[in-house]
Each structure stands twice: as C-alpha cells, then as structure tokens.
PDB file of C-alpha atoms in Angstrom:
ATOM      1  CA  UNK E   1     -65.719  26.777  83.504  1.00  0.00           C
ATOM      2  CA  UNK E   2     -67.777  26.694  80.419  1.00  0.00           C
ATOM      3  CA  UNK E   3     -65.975  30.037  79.414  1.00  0.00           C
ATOM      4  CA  UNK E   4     -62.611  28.380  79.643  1.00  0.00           C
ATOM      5  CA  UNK E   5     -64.042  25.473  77.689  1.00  0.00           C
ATOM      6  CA  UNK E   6     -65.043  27.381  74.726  1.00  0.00           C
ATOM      7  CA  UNK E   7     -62.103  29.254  74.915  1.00  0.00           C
ATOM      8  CA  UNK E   8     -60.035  25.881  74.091  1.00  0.00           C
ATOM      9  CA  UNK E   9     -62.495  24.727  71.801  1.00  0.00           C
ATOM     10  CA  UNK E  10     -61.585  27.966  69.486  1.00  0.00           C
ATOM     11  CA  UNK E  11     -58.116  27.583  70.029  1.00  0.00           C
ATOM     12  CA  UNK E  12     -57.879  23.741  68.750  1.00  0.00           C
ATOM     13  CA  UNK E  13     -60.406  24.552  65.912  1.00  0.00           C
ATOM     14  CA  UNK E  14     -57.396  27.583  64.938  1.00  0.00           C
ATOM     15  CA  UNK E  15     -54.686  24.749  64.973  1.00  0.00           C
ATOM     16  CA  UNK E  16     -56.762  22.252  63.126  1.00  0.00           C
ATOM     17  CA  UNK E  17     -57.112  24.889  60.285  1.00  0.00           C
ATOM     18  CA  UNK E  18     -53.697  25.988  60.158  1.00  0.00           C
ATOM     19  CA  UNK E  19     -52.699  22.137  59.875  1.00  0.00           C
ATOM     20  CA  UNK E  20     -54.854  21.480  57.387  1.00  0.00           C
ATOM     21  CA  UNK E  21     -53.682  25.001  55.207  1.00  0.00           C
ATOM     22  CA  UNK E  22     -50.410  23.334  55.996  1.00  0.00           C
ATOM     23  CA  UNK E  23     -50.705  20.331  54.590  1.00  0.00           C
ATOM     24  CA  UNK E  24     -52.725  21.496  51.254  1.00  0.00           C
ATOM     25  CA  UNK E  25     -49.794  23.861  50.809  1.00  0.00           C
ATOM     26  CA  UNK E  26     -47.252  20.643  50.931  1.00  0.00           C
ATOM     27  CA  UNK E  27     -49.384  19.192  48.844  1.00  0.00           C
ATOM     28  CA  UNK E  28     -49.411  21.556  45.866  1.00  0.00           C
ATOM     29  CA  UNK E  29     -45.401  21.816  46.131  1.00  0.00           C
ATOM     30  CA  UNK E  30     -45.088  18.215  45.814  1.00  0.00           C
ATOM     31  CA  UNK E  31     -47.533  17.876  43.103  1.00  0.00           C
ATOM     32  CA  UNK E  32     -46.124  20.858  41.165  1.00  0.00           C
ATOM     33  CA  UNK E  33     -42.561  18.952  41.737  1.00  0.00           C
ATOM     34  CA  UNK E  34     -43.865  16.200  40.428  1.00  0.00           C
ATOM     35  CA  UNK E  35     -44.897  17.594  37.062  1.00  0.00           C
ATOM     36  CA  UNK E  36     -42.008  19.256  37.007  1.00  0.00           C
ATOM     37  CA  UNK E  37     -40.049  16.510  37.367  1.00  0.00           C
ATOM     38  CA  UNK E  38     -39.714  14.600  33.652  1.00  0.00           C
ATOM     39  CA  UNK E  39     -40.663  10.863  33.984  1.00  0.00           C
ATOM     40  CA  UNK E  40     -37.623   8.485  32.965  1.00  0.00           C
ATOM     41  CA  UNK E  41     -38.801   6.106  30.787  1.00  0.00           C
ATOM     42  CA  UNK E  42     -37.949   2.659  31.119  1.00  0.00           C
ATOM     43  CA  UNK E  43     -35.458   1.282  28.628  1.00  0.00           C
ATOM     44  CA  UNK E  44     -36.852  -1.067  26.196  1.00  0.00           C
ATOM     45  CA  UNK E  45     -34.535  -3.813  24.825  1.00  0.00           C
ATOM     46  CA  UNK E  46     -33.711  -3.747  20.596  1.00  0.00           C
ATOM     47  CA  UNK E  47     -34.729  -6.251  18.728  1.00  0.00           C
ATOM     48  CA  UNK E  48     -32.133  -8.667  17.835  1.00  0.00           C
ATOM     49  CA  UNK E  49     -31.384  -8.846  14.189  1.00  0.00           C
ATOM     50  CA  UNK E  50     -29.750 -12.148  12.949  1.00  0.00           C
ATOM     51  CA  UNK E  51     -26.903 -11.304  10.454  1.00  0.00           C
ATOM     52  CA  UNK E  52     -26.999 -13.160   6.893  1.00  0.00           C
ATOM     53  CA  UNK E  53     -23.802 -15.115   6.685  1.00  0.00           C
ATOM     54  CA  UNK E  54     -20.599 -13.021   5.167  1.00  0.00           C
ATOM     55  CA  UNK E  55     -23.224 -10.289   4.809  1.00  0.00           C
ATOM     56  CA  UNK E  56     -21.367  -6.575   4.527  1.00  0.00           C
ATOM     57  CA  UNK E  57     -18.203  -7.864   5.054  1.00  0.00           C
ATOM     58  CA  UNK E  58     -17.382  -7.107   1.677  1.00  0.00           C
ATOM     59  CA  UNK E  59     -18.766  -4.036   0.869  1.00  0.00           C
ATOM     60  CA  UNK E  60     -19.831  -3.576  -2.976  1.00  0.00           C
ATOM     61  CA  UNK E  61     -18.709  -7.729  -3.449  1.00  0.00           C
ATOM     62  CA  UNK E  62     -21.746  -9.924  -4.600  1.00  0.00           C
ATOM     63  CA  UNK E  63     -21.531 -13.219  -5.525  1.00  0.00           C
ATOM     64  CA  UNK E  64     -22.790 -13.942  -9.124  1.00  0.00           C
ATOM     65  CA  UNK E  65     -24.492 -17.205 -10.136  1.00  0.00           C
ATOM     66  CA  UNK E  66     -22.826 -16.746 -13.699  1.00  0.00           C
ATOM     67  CA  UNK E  67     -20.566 -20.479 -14.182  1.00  0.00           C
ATOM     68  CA  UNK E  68     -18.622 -18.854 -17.297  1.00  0.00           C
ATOM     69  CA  UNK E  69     -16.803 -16.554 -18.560  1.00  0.00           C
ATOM     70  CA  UNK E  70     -13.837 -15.945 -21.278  1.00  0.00           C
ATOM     71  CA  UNK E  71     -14.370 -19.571 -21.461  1.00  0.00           C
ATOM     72  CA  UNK E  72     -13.093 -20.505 -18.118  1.00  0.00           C
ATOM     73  CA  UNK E  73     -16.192 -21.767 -15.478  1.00  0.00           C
ATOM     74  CA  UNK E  74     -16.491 -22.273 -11.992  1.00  0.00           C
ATOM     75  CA  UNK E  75     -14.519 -24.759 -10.365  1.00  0.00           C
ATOM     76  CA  UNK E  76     -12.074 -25.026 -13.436  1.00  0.00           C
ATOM     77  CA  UNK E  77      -8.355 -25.553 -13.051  1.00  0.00           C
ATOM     78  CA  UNK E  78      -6.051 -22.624 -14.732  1.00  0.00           C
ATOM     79  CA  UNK E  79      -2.413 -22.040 -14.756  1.00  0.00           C
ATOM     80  CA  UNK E  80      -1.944 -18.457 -13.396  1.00  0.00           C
ATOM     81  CA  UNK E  81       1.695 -17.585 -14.948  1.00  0.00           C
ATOM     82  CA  UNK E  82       3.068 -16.004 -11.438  1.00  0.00           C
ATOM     83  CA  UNK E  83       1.386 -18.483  -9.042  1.00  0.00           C
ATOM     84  CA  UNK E  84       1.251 -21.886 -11.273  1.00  0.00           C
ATOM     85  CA  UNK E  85      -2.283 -24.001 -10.575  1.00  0.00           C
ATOM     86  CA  UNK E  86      -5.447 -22.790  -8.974  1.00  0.00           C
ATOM     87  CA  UNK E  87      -8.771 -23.324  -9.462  1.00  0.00           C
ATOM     88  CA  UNK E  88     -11.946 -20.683 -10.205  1.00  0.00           C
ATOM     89  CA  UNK E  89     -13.929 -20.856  -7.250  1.00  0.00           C
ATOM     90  CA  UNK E  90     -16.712 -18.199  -8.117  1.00  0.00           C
ATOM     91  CA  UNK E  91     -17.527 -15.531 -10.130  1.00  0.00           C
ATOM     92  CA  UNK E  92     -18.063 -11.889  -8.322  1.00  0.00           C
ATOM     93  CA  UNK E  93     -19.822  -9.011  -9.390  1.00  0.00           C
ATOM     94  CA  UNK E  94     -17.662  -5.888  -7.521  1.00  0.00           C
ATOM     95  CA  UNK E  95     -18.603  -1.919  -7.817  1.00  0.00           C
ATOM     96  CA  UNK E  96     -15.933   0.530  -8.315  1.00  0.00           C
ATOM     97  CA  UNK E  97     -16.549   4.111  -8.721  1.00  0.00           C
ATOM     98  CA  UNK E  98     -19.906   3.454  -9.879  1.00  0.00           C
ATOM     99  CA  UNK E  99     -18.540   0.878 -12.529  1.00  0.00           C
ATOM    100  CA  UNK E 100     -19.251  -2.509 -11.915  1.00  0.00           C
ATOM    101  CA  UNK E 101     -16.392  -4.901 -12.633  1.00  0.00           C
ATOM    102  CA  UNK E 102     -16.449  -9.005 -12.805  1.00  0.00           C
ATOM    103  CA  UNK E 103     -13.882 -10.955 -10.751  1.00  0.00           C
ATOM    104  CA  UNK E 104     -12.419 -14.579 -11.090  1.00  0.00           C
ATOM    105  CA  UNK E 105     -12.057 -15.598  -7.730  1.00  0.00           C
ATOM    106  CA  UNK E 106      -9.170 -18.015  -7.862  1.00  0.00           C
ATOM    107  CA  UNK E 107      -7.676 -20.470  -5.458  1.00  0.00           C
ATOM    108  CA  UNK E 108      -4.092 -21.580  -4.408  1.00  0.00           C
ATOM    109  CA  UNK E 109      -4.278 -24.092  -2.085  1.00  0.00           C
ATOM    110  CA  UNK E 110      -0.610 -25.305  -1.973  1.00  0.00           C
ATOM    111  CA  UNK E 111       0.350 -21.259  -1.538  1.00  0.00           C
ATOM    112  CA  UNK E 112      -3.031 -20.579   1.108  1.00  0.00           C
ATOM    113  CA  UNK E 113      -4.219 -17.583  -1.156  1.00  0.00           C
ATOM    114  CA  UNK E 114      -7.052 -16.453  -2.608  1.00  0.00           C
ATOM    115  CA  UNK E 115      -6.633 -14.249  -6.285  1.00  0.00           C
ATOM    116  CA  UNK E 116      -9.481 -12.152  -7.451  1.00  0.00           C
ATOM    117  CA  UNK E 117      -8.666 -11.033 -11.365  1.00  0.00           C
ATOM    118  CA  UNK E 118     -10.887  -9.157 -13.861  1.00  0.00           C
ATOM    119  CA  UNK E 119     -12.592 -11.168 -16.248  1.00  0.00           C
ATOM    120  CA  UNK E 120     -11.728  -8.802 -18.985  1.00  0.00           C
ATOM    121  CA  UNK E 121      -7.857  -9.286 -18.062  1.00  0.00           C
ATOM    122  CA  UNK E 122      -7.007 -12.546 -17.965  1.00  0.00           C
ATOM    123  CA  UNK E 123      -5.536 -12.275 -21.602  1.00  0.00           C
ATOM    124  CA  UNK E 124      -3.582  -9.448 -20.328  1.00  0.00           C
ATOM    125  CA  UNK E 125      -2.052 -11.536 -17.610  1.00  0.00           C
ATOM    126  CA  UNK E 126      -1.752 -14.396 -19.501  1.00  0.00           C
ATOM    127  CA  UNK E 127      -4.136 -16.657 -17.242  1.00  0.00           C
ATOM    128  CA  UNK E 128      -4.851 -20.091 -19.466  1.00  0.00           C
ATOM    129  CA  UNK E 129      -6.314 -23.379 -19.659  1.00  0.00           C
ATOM    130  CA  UNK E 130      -4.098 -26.230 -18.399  1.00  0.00           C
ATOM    131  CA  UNK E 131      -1.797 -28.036 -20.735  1.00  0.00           C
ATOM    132  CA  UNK E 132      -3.695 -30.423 -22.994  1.00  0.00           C
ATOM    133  CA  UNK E 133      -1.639 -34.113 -23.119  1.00  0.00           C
ATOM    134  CA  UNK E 134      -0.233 -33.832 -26.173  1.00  0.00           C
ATOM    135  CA  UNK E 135       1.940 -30.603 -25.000  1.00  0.00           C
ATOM    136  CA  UNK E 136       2.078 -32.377 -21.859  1.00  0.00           C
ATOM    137  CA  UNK E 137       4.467 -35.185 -23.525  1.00  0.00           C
ATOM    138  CA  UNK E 138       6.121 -32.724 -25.244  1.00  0.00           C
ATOM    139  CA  UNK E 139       7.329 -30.860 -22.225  1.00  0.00           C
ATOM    140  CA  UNK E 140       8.394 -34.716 -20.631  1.00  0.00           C
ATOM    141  CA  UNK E 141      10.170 -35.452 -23.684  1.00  0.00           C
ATOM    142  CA  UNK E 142      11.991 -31.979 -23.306  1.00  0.00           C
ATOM    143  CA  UNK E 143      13.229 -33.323 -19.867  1.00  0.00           C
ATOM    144  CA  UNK E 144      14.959 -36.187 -21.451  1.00  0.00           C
ATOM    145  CA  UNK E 145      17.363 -33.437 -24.220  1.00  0.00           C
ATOM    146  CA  UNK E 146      20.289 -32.225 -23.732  1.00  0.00           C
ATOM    147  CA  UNK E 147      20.944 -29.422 -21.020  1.00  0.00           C
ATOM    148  CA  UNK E 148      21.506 -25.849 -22.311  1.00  0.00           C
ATOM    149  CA  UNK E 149      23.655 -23.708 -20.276  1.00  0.00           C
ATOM    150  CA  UNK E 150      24.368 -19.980 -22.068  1.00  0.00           C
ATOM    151  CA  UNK E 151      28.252 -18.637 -21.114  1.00  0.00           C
ATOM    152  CA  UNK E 152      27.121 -15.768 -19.360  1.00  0.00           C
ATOM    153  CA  UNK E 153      27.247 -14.595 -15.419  1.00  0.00           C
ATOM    154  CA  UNK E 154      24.988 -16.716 -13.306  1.00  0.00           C
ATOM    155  CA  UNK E 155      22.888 -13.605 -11.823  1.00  0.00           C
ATOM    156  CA  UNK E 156      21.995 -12.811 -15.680  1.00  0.00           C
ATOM    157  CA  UNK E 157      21.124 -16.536 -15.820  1.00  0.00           C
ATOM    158  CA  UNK E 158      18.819 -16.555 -12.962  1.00  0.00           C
ATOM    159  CA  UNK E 159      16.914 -13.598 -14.285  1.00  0.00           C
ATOM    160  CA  UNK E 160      16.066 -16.257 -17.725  1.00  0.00           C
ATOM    161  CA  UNK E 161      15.193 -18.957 -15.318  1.00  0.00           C
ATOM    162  CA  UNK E 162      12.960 -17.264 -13.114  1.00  0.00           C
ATOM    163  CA  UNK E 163      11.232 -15.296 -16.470  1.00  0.00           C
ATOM    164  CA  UNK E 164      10.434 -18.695 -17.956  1.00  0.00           C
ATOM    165  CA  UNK E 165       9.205 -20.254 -14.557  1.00  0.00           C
ATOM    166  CA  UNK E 166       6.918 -17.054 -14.272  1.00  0.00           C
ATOM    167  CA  UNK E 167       5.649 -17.164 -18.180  1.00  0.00           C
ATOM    168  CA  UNK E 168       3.747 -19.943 -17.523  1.00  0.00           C
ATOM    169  CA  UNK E 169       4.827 -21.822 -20.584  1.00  0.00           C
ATOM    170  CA  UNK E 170       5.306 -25.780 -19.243  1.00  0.00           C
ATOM    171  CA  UNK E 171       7.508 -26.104 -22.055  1.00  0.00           C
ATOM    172  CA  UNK E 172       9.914 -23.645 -20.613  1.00  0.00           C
ATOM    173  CA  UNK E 173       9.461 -24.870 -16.840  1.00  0.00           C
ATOM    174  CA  UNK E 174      10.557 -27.896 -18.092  1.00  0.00           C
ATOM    175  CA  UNK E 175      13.468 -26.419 -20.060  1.00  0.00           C
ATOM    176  CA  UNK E 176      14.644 -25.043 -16.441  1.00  0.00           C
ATOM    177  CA  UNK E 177      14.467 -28.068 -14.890  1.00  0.00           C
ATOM    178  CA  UNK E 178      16.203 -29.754 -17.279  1.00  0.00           C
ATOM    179  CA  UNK E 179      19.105 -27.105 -17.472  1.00  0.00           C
ATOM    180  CA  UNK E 180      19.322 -26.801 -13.305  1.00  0.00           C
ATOM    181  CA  UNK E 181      18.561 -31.004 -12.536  1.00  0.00           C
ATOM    182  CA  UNK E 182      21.985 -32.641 -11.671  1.00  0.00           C
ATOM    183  CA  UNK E 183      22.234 -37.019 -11.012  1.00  0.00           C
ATOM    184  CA  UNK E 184      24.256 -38.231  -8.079  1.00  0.00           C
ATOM    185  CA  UNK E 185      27.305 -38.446 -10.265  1.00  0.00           C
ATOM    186  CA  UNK E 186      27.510 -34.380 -10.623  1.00  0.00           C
ATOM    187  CA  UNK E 187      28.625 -31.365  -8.719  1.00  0.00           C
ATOM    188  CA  UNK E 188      25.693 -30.306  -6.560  1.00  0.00           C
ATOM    189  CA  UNK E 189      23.890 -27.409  -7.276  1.00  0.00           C
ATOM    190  CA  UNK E 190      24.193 -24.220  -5.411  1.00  0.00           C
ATOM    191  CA  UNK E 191      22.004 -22.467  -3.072  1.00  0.00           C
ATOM    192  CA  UNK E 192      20.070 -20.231  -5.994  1.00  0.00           C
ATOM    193  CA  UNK E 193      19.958 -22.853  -8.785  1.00  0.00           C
ATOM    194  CA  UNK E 194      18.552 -25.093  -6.170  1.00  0.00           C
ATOM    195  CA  UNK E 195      15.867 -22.425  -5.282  1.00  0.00           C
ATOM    196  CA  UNK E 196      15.101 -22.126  -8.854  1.00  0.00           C
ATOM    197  CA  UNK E 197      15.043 -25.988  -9.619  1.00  0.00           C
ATOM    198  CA  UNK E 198      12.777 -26.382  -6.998  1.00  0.00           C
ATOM    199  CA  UNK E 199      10.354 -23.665  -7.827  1.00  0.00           C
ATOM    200  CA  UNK E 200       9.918 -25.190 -11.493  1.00  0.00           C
ATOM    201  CA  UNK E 201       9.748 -28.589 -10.312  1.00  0.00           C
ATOM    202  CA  UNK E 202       7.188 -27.212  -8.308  1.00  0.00           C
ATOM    203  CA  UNK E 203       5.075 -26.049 -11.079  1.00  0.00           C
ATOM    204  CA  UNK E 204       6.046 -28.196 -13.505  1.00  0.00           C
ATOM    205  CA  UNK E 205       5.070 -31.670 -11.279  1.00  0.00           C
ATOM    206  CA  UNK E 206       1.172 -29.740  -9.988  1.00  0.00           C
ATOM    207  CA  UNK E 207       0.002 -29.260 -13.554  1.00  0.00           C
ATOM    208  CA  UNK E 208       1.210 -32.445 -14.505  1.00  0.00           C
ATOM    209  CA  UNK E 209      -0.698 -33.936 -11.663  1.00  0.00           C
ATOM    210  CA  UNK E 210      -4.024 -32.129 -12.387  1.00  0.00           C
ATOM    211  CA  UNK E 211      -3.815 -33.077 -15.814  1.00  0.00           C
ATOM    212  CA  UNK E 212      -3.252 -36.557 -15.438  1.00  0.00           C
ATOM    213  CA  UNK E 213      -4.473 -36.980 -12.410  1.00  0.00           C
ATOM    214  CA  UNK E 214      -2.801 -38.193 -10.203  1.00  0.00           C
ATOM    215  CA  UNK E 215      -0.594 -37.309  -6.975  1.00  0.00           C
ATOM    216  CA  UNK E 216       2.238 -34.469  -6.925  1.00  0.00           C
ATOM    217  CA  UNK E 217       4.582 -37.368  -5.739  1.00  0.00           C
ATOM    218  CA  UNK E 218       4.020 -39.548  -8.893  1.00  0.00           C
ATOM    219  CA  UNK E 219       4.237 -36.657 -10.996  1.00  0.00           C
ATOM    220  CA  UNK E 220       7.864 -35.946  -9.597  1.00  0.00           C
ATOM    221  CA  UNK E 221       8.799 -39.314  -9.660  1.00  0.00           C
ATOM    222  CA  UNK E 222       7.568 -39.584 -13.485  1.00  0.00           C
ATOM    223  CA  UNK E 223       9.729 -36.091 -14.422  1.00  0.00           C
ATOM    224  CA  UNK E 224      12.591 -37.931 -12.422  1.00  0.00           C
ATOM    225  CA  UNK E 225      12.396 -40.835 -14.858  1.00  0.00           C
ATOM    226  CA  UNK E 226      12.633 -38.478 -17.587  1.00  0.00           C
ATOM    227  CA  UNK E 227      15.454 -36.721 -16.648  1.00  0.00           C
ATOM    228  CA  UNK E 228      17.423 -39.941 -15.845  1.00  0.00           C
ATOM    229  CA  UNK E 229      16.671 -40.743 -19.477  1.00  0.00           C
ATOM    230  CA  UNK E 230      19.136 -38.011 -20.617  1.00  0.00           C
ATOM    231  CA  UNK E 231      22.167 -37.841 -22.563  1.00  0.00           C
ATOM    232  CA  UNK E 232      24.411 -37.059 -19.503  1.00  0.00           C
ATOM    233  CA  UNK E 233      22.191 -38.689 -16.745  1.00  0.00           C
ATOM    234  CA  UNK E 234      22.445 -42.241 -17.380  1.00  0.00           C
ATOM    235  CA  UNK E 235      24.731 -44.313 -15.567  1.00  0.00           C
ATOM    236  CA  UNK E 236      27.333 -44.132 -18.327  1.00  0.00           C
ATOM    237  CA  UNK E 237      27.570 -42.540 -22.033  1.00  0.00           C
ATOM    238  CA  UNK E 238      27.754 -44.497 -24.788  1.00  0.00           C
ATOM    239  CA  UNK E 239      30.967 -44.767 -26.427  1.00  0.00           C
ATOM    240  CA  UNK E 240      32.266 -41.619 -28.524  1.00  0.00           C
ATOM    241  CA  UNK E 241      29.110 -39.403 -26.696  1.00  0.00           C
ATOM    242  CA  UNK E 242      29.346 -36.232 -25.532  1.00  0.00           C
ATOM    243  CA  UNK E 243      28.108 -36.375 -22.163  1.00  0.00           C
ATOM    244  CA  UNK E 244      28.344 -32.511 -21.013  1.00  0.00           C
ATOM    245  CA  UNK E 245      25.812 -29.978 -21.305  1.00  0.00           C
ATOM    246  CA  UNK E 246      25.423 -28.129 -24.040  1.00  0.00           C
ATOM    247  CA  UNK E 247      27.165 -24.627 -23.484  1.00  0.00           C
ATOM    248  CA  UNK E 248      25.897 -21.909 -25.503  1.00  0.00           C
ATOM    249  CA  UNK E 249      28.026 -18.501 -26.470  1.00  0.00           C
ATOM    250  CA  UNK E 250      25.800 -15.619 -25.586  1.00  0.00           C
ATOM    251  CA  UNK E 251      24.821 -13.371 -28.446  1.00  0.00           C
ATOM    252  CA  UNK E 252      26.113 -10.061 -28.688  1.00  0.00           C
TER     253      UNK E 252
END
C-alpha cells in the first residue's frame, strides 16, 4: 500500500512539472508576441487654429494703409470712362512675378462690381476726377442746343455714340443725349437709339448726382428740364424758327 502510494505521488509530481514547463513555455510566446506586436498609439486631436478674416484668400493681395495716390484717395469718387462712377475703396499692394504692383480697388455699386486698376495706369485709361460745377453747367447748358444728327448710316452712328458715352467726357454724354432725346410730340426712338439714350442718361444723371448731391431721380428730372428747354422741344417754335435738328453732311 505504501508502495502504490509513492508510486502516485511520483506520477502527480511528473504532471505538475510538465504543467508548469507548459505554461512558462505559453508564457514566453505570448510575451515575445507581445513585443512583437507594435503598440497603436492613440490619436491625439490637432489643435484648432482660428483663421484671420479674408486671410490667404488672396494670395500675394495685401491691403495697404496708403490713403493716396496719383492724387486720387480712399473713398474718393472717379469717373472710370467704360463703367461711369465708382468710388476708391482701398489701396492694395499685389506681387507679380516678383514685382510688386499697387492697385485702386474701385467700386460700382449700381453695376455690383468690383475694379482693381494699377496706380501707374490710370492716365492710360483715362480714370479722372469728377466734373467740377462749372463744366457741370456747361454740359446742362449743352442739353438745351440744338440736336446734331450727321447724314450717315445709323450703325456708323451708333459706333460715335457709344465712343463718346465710353470716353468719359460729360460734355459728350450729354451731346448724346441731346442728339438721341425725343418730346412726346416726335417719332419714338428705336430699339438701339433707345439703348444708347439710356446708357448716357445713365451716366450722365450719376455724376451729376454725386456732384451735386443729390438723388439719381432729381438729377434726371433736372437734365429733363434742360432738354425741354430746346429749340425743337418746347411746346411750339417761335415764329420763322427752325425747329428740326440740325443735320450734318458727313465729311469725305
């Protein structure tokens, strides 16, 4: 009995070792897994960054604090000969192939559009102060003459009108108006000497209004006065007066 005893006491002391080389062995695989293994780190969230306002939108634009240049400052009124009235909003400093180049930033409110033009071109493009008072009467007392009409095809006519609306001269806006206006008591216009009325009217009534100050509507209403005051716009000519236009013979 005590033979049998011992016998089983060698035989669990053989297991217990085996388990134990076992589980040493299990051990060492799962710790050599583990540094195997590469740790993932947790991500860590970026720091916000908080965006200056308009910043890199445009790239190379900075805004200058200069208020003048060529004689024109910041929040001036101009007469830009293709686009009529705007007014300087800034001055920007932009870099161009390495060259840095100053803009007029310019806006048209009554056209929603915003001009940039080089400082060192506005004499080139014929950008200018508005109309002082004096040439302002002149160009109201221009309404009240005589309308000029040149015997020539209308499509070589249009191309005069719409040069003279685009010069930026208010003396010559008003000569279109005054050559394309027509009273109650005349043929209407047409579809393009309407368009071409209306543009000058435009630009002739929004400096007008600027420089006096006062509303687009009065303006018009004070060029309207004017050009009833004509020759052939009243409500009848004076005895022995021409009332037609004046037609001119193109020159050859």
């Amino acid at each position: 009995m005590a033979g049998k005893t011992r016998h089983r006491s060698k035989k669990t002391t053989a297991v217990s070792r085996r388990t134990k080389k076992t589980s040493a062995a299990h051990r060492r695989r799962v710790s050599r897994t583990s540094r195997a293994a590469p740790r993932r780190r947790a991500p860590v969230a970026k720091p916000s960054v908080r965006r200056k306002p308009d910043e890199g939108v445009s790239s190379g634009m900075t805004s200058k604090k200069t208020t003048q240049r060529q004689g024109f400052r910041t929040n001036e009124f101009i007469v830009y000969p293709s686009h009529g009235v705007g007014q300087i909003l800034a001055i920007e400093e932009q870099e161009v192939a390495g060259a840095k180049l100053e803009l007029f930033v310019i806006n048209f409110v009554k056209d929603k559009m915003t001009l940039r033009v080089p400082t060192a071109k506005v004499t080139a493009v014929g950008m200018r102060k508005l109309a002082e008072p004096p040439l302002v009467k002149r160009a109201l007392e221009t309404l009240k003459g005589r309308a000029r009409i040149k015997r020539t095809m209308w499509s070589r006519r249009a191309q005069e009108y719409e040069a003279k609306i685009n010069s930026g001269d208010i003396v010559a806006i008003a000569e279109v108006v005054r050559d394309l206006y027509r009273s109650e008591t005349q043929p209407e216009q047409s579809y393009s000497e309407r368009q071409l009325y209306e543009a000058a009217l435009d630009r002739l009534s929004r400096e007008i209004s600027v420089v006096q100050r006062i509303t687009e509507t009065e303006a018009i209403k004070e060029i309207e006065a004017a050009l009833a005051k004509g020759p052939r716009r009243g409500p009848k000519p004076a005895e022995g007066e021409d009332d037609e236009a004046v037609v001119e013979e193109e020159a050859a």
